mmCIF file of C-alpha atoms in Angstrom:
data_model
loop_
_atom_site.group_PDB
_atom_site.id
_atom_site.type_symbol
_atom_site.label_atom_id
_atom_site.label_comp_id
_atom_site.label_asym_id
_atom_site.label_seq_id
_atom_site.Cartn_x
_atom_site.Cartn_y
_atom_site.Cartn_z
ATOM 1 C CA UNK A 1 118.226 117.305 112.984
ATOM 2 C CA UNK A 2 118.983 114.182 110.737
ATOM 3 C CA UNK A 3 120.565 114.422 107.489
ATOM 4 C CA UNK A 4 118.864 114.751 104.796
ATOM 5 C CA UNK A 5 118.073 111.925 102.513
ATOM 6 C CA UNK A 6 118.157 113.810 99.032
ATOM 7 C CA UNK A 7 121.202 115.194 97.069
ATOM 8 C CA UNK A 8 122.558 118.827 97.886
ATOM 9 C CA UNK A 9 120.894 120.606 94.739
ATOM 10 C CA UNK A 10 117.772 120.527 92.466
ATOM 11 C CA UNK A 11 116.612 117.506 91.270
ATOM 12 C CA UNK A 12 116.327 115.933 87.755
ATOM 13 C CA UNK A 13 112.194 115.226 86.658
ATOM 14 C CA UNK A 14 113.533 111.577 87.030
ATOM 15 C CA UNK A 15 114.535 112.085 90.450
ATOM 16 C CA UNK A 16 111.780 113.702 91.681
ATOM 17 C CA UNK A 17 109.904 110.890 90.286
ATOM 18 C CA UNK A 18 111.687 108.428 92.242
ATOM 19 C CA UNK A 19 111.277 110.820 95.343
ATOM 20 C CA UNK A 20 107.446 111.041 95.027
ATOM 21 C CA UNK A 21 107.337 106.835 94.623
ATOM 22 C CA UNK A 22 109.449 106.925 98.365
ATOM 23 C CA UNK A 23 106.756 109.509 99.590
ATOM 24 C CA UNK A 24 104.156 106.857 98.448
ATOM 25 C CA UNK A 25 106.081 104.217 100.185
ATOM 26 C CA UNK A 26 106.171 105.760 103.008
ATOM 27 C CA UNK A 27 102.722 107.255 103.152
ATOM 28 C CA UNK A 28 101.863 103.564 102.925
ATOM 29 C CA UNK A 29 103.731 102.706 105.882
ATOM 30 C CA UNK A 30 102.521 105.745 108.320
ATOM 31 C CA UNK A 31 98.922 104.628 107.578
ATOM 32 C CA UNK A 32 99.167 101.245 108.170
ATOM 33 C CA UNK A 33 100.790 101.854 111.247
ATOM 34 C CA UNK A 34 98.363 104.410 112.423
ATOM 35 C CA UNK A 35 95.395 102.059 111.359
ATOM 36 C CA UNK A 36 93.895 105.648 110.459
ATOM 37 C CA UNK A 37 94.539 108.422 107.892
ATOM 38 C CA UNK A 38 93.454 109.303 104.787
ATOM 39 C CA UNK A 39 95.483 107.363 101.639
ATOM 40 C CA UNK A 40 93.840 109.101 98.840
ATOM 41 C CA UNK A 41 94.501 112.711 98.961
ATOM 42 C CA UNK A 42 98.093 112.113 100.052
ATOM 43 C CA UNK A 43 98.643 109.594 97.060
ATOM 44 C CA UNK A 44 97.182 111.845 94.273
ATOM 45 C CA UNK A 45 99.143 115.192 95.608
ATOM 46 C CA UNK A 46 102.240 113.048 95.734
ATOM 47 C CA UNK A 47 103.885 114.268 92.718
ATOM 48 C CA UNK A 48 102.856 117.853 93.311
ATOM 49 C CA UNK A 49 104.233 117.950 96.374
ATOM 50 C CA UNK A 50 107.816 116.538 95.430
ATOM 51 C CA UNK A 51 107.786 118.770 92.592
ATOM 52 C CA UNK A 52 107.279 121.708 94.803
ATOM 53 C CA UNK A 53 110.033 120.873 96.985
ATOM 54 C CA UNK A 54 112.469 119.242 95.412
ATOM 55 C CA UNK A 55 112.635 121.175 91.786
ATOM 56 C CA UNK A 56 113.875 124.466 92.763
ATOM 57 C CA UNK A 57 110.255 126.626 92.162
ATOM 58 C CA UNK A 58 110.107 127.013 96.035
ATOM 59 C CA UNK A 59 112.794 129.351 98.007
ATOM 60 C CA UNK A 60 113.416 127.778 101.543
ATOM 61 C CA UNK A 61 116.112 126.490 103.933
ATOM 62 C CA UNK A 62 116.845 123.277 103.421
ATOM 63 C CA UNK A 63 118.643 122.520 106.118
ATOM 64 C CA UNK A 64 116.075 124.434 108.657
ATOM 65 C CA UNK A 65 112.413 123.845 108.983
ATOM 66 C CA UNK A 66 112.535 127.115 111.182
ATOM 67 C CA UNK A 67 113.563 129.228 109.017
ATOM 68 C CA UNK A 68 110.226 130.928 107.991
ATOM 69 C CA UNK A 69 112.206 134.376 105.947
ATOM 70 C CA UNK A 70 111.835 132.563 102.010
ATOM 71 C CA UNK A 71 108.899 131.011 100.216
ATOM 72 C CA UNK A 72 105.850 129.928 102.188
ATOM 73 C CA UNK A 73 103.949 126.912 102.137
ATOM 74 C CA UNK A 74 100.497 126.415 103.298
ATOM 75 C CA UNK A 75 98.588 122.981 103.282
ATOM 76 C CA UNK A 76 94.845 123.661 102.940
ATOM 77 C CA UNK A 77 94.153 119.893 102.865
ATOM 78 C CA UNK A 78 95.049 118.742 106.127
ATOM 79 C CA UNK A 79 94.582 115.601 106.222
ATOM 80 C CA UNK A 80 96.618 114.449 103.101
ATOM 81 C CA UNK A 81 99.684 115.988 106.271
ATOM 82 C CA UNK A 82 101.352 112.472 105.500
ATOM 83 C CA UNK A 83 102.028 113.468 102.225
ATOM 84 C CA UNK A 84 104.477 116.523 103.661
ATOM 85 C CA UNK A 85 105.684 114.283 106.452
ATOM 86 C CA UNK A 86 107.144 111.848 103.529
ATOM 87 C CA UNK A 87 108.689 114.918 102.362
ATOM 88 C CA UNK A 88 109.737 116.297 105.533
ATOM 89 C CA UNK A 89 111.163 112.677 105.666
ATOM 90 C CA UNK A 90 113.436 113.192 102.520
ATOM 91 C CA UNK A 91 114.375 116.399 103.660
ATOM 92 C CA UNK A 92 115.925 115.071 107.002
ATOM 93 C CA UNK A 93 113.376 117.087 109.131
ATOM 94 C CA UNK A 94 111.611 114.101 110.777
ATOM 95 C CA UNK A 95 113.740 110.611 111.563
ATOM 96 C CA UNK A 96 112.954 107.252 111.434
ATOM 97 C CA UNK A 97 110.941 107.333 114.589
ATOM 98 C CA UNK A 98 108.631 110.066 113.657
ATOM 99 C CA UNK A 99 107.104 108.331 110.834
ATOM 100 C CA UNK A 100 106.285 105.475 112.947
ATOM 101 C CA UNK A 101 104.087 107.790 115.051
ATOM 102 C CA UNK A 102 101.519 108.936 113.221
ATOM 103 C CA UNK A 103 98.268 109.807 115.125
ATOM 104 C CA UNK A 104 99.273 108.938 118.023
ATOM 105 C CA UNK A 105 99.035 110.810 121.297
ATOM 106 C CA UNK A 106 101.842 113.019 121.602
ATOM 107 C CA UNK A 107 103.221 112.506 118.235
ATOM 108 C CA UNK A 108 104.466 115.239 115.986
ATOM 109 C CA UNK A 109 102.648 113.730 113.244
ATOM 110 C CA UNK A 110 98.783 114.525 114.231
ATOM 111 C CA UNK A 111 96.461 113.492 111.670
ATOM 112 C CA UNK A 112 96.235 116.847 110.829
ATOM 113 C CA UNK A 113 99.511 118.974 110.801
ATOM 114 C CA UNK A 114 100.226 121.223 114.066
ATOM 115 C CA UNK A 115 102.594 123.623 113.536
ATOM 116 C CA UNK A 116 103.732 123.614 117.596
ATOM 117 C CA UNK A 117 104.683 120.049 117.152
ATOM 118 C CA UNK A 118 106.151 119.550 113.966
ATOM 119 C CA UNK A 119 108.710 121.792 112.371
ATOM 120 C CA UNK A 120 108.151 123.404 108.826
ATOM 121 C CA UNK A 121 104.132 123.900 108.912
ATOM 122 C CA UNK A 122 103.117 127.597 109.226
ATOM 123 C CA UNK A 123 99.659 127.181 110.686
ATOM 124 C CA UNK A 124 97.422 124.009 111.772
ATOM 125 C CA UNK A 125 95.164 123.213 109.014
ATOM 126 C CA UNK A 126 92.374 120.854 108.291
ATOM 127 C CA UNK A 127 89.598 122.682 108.969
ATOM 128 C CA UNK A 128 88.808 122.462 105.262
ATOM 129 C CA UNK A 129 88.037 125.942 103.469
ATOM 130 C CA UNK A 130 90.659 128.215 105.797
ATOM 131 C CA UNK A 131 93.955 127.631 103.632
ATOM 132 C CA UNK A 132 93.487 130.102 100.863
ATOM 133 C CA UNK A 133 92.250 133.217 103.143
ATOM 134 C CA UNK A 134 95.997 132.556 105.373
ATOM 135 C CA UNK A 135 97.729 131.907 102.563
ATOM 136 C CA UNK A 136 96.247 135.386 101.099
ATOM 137 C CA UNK A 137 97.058 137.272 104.585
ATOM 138 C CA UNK A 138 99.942 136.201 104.293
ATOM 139 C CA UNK A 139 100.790 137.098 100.258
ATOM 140 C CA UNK A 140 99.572 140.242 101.318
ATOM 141 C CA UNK A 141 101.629 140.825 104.423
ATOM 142 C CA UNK A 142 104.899 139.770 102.161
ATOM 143 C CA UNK A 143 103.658 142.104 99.401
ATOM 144 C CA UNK A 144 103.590 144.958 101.901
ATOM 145 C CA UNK A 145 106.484 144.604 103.672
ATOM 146 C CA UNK A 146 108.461 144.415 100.137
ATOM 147 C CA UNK A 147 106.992 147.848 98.778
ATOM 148 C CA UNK A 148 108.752 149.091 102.122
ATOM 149 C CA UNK A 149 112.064 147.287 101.851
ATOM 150 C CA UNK A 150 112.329 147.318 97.929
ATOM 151 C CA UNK A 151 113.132 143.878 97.623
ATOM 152 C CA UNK A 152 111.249 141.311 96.184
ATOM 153 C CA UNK A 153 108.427 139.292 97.681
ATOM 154 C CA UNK A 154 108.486 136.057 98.879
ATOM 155 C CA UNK A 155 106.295 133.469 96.833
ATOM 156 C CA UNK A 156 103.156 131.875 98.970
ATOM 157 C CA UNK A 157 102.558 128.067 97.932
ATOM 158 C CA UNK A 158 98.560 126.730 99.341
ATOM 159 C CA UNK A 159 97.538 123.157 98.300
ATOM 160 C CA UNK A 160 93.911 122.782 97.799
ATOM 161 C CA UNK A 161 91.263 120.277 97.090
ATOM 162 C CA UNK A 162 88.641 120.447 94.742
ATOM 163 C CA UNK A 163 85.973 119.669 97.401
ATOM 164 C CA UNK A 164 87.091 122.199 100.077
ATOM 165 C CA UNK A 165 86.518 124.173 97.157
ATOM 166 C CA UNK A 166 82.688 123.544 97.651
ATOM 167 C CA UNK A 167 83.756 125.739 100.747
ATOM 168 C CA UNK A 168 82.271 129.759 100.306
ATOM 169 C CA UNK A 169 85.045 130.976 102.287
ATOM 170 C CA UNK A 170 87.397 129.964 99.295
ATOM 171 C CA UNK A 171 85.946 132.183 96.894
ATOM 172 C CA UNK A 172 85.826 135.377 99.595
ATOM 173 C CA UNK A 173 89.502 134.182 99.812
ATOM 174 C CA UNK A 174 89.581 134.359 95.387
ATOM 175 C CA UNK A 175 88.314 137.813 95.102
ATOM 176 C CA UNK A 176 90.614 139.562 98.082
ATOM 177 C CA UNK A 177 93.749 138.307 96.243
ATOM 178 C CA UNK A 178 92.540 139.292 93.141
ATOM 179 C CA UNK A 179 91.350 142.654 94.747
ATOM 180 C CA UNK A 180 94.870 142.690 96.374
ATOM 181 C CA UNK A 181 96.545 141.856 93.065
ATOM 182 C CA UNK A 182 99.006 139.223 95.186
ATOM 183 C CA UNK A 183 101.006 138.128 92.628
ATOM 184 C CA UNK A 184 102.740 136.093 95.020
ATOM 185 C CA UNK A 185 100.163 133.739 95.354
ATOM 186 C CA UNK A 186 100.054 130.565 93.809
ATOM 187 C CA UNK A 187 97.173 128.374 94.453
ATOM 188 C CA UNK A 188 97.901 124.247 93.653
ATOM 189 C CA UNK A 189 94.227 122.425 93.088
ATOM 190 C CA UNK A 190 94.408 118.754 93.886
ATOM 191 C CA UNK A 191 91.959 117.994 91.036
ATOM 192 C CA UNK A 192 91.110 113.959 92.039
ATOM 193 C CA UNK A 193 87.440 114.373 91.847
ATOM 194 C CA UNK A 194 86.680 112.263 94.790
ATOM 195 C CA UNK A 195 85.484 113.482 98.041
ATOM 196 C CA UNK A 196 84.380 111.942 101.347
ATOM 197 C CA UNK A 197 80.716 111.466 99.604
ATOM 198 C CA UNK A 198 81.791 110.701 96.265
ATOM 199 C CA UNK A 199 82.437 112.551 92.900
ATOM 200 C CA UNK A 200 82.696 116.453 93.313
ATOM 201 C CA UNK A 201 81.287 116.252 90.315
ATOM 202 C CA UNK A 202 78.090 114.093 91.658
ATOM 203 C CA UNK A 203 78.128 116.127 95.139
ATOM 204 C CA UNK A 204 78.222 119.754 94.171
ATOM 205 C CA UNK A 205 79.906 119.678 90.806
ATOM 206 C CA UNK A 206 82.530 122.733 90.672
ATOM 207 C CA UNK A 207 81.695 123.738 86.706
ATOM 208 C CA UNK A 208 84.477 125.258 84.745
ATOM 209 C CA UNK A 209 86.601 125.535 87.220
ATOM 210 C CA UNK A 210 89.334 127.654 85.259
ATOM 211 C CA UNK A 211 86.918 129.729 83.654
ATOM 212 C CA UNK A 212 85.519 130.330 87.240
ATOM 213 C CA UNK A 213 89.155 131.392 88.347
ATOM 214 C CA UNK A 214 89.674 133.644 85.776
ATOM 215 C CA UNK A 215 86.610 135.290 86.575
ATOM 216 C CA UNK A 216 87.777 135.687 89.409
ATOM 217 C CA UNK A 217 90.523 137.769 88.175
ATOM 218 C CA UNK A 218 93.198 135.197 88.592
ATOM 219 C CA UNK A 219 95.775 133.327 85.992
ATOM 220 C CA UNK A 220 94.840 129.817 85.558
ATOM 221 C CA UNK A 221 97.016 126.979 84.613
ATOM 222 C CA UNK A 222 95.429 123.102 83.730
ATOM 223 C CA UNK A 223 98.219 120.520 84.081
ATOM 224 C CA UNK A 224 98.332 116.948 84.608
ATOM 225 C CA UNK A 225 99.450 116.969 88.027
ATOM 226 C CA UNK A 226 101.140 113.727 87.722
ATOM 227 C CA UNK A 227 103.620 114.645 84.966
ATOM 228 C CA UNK A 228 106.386 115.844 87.155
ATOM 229 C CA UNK A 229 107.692 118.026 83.702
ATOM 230 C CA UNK A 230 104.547 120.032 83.677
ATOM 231 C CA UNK A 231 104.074 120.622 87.388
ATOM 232 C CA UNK A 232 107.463 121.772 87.085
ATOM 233 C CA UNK A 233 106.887 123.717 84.099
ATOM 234 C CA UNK A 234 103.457 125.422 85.847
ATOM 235 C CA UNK A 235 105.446 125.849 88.944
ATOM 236 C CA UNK A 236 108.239 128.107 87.162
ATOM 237 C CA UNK A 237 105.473 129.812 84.948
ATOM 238 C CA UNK A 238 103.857 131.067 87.801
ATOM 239 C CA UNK A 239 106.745 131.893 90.110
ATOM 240 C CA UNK A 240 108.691 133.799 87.442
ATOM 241 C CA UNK A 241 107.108 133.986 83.590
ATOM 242 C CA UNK A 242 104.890 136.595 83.705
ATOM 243 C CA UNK A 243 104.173 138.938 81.667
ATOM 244 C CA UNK A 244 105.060 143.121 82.523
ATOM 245 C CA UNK A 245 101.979 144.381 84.322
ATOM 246 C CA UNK A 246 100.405 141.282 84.926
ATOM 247 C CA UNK A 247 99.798 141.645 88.955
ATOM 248 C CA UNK A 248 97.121 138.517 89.573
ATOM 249 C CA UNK A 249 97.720 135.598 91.283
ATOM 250 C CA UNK A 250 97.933 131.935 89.730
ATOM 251 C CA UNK A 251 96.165 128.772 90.137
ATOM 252 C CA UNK A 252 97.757 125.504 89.029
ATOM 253 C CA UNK A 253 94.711 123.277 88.414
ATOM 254 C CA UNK A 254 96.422 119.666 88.231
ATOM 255 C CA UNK A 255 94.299 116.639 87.567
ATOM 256 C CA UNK A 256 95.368 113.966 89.288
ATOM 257 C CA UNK A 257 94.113 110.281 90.794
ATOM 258 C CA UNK A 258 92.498 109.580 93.897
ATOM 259 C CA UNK A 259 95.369 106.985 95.571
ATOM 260 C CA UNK A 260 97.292 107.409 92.551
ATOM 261 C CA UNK A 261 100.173 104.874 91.977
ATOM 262 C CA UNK A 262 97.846 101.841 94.017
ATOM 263 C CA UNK A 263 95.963 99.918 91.804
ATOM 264 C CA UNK A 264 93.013 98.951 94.239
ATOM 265 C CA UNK A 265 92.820 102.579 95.486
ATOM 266 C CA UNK A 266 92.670 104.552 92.370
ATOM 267 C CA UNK A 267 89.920 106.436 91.802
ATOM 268 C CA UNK A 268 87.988 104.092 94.765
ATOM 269 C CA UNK A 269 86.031 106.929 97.517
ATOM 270 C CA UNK A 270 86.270 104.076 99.862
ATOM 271 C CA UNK A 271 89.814 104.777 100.374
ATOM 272 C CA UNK A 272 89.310 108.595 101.406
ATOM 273 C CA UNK A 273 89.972 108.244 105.014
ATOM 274 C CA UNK A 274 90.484 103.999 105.482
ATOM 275 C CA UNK A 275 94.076 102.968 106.193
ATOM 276 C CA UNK A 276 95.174 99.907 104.483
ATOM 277 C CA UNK A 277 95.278 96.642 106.761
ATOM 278 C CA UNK A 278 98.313 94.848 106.932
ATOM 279 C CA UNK A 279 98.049 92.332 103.653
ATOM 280 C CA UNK A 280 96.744 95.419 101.356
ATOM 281 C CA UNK A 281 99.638 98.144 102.682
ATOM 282 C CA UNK A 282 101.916 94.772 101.761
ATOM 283 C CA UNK A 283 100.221 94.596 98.153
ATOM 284 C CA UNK A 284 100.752 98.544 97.595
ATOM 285 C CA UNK A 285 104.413 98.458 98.788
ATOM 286 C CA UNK A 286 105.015 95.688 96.161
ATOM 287 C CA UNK A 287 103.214 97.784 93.196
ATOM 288 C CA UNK A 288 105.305 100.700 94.205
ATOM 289 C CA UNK A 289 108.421 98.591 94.474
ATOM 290 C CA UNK A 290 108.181 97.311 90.997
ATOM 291 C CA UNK A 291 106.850 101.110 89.796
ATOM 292 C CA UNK A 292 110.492 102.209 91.128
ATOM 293 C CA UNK A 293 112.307 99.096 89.946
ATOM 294 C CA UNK A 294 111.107 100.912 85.971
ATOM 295 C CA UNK A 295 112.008 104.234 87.363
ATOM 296 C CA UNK A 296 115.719 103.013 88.260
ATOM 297 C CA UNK A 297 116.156 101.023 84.953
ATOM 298 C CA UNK A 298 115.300 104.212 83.308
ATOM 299 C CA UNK A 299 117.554 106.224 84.988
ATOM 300 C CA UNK A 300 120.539 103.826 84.414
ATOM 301 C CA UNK A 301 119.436 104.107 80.602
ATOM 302 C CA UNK A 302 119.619 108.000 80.542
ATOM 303 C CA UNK A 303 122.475 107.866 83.129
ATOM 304 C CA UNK A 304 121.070 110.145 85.662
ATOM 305 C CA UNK A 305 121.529 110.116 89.437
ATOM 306 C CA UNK A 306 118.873 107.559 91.347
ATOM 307 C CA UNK A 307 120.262 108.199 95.014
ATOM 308 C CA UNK A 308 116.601 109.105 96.244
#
């Protein structure tokens, strides 16, 4: 296993910042080497996904993708998997190599993640609408086994998107944790309001989504899932700030951007599942350069670490 390439402790907001910027880097670079993936989804979930690892609000090994006794993650949206690679990446899990080989024939990084080739994953995923009802096995399976042991349950992590949303087996999925009163579920909604077809909102618009959830008999948290300080925030909210008696599970709605932190992808459908040629993944490694470049001069100004 490589070392990893983050500090040994939680990171600052700033540094988890400059980790999600690398992940975009690097997303960048997988895709344009695959000529195939999906830019647009992995972009927009970047900073939810470096918050989730890298602040602290998930329990795991570090130093063992393996190790499957802490926190859970699920990835509903499969094919934004180069987004966890990239943080797989920083973690040390995958080397140099890997990242070189995504999609490709007996690669560990299919274009959708296989959890018999690639360590950390707890399922394969991608088939759009499944996430939530493992993820809710699983909070359940957690939840029993702590009434039995009398200690306390592991927290289950899914990422969603707002179009597999669109999916019916999702809301079977809302109403059995609800019904189940998992508290140890905590559902993260890629809001980017782009799907393969266009707008959610022009497809099959998704109303009031919160007031849906809580309807559903869950918590529900809006955040703007690019502020690293309140996916943090939502993240320990959910995981720990509950009130006494308050058994439902949480949803972190986070409103994001479509191939967030590219200027010519944001908020473009067209760059759902296209990989960027070889002048355009140039042109986005420049705008992320400079976007870091602001990120480091602001971290010499406050003094904090930038070792990411």
């Amino acid at each position: 296993m490589p070392s990893s390439n983050l500090p040994e402790r939680d990171l600052s907001d700033l540094e988890i910042e400059l980790a999600a910027n690398s992940m975009r880097r690097n997303i960048i670079t997988m895709l344009e080497k695959s000529k195939s993936g999906h830019p647009g989804g992995s972009l927009s979930s970047a900073d939810i996904v470096a918050t989730l690892f890298f602040s602290g609000a998930m329990k795991y090994n570090h130093n063992n993708p393996e190790d499957h006794t802490q926190d859970r993650f699920f990835l509903s949206k499969g094919h934004v998997a180069p987004v966890v690679y990239a943080a797989y990446y920083l973690l040390g899990w995958l080397h140099d190599d890997d990242m070189m080989t995504l999609r490709q024939l007996g690669s560990r990084l299919q274009g959708h993640p296989d959890n018999h080739a690639c360590p950390g994953f707890e399922v394969c995923s991608g088939s759009l609408g499944q996430g939530l009802s493992v993820a809710a096995g699983c909070a359940l399976g957690l939840k029993l086994t702590s009434l039995e042991t009398g200690e306390r349950s592991p927290k289950v992590f899914v990422l969603l998107g707002d179009g597999e949303l669109q999916e019916g087996s999702n809301w079977e999925a809302l109403m059995f944790a609800a019904h189940h009163k998992l508290d140890n579920l905590i559902a993260l909604v890629d809001f980017n309001n782009l799907q393969i077809d266009g707008h959610v909102t022009d497809v099959c618009s998704l109303g009031d989504l919160g007031e849906k959830l809580r309807a559903f008999g869950w918590n529900v948290i809006r955040i703007n899932g690019h502020d690293v300080l309140e996916v943090r925030k939502a993240l320990l909210a959910a995981r720990d700030g509950k009130e006494a008696g308050n058994t439902a599970p949480t949803a972190i709605i986070c409103t994001t951007v479509k191939g967030k932190g590219v200027s010519f992808m944001e908020d473009k459908v067209n760059w759902h599942g296209v990989a960027p040629s070889e002048a355009q993944a140039e042109q986005a490694r420049e705008e992320l350069d400079a976007a870091r470049e602001l990120l480091l001069i602001q971290a010499e100004s406050t003094k904090e670490a930038a070792d990411v």
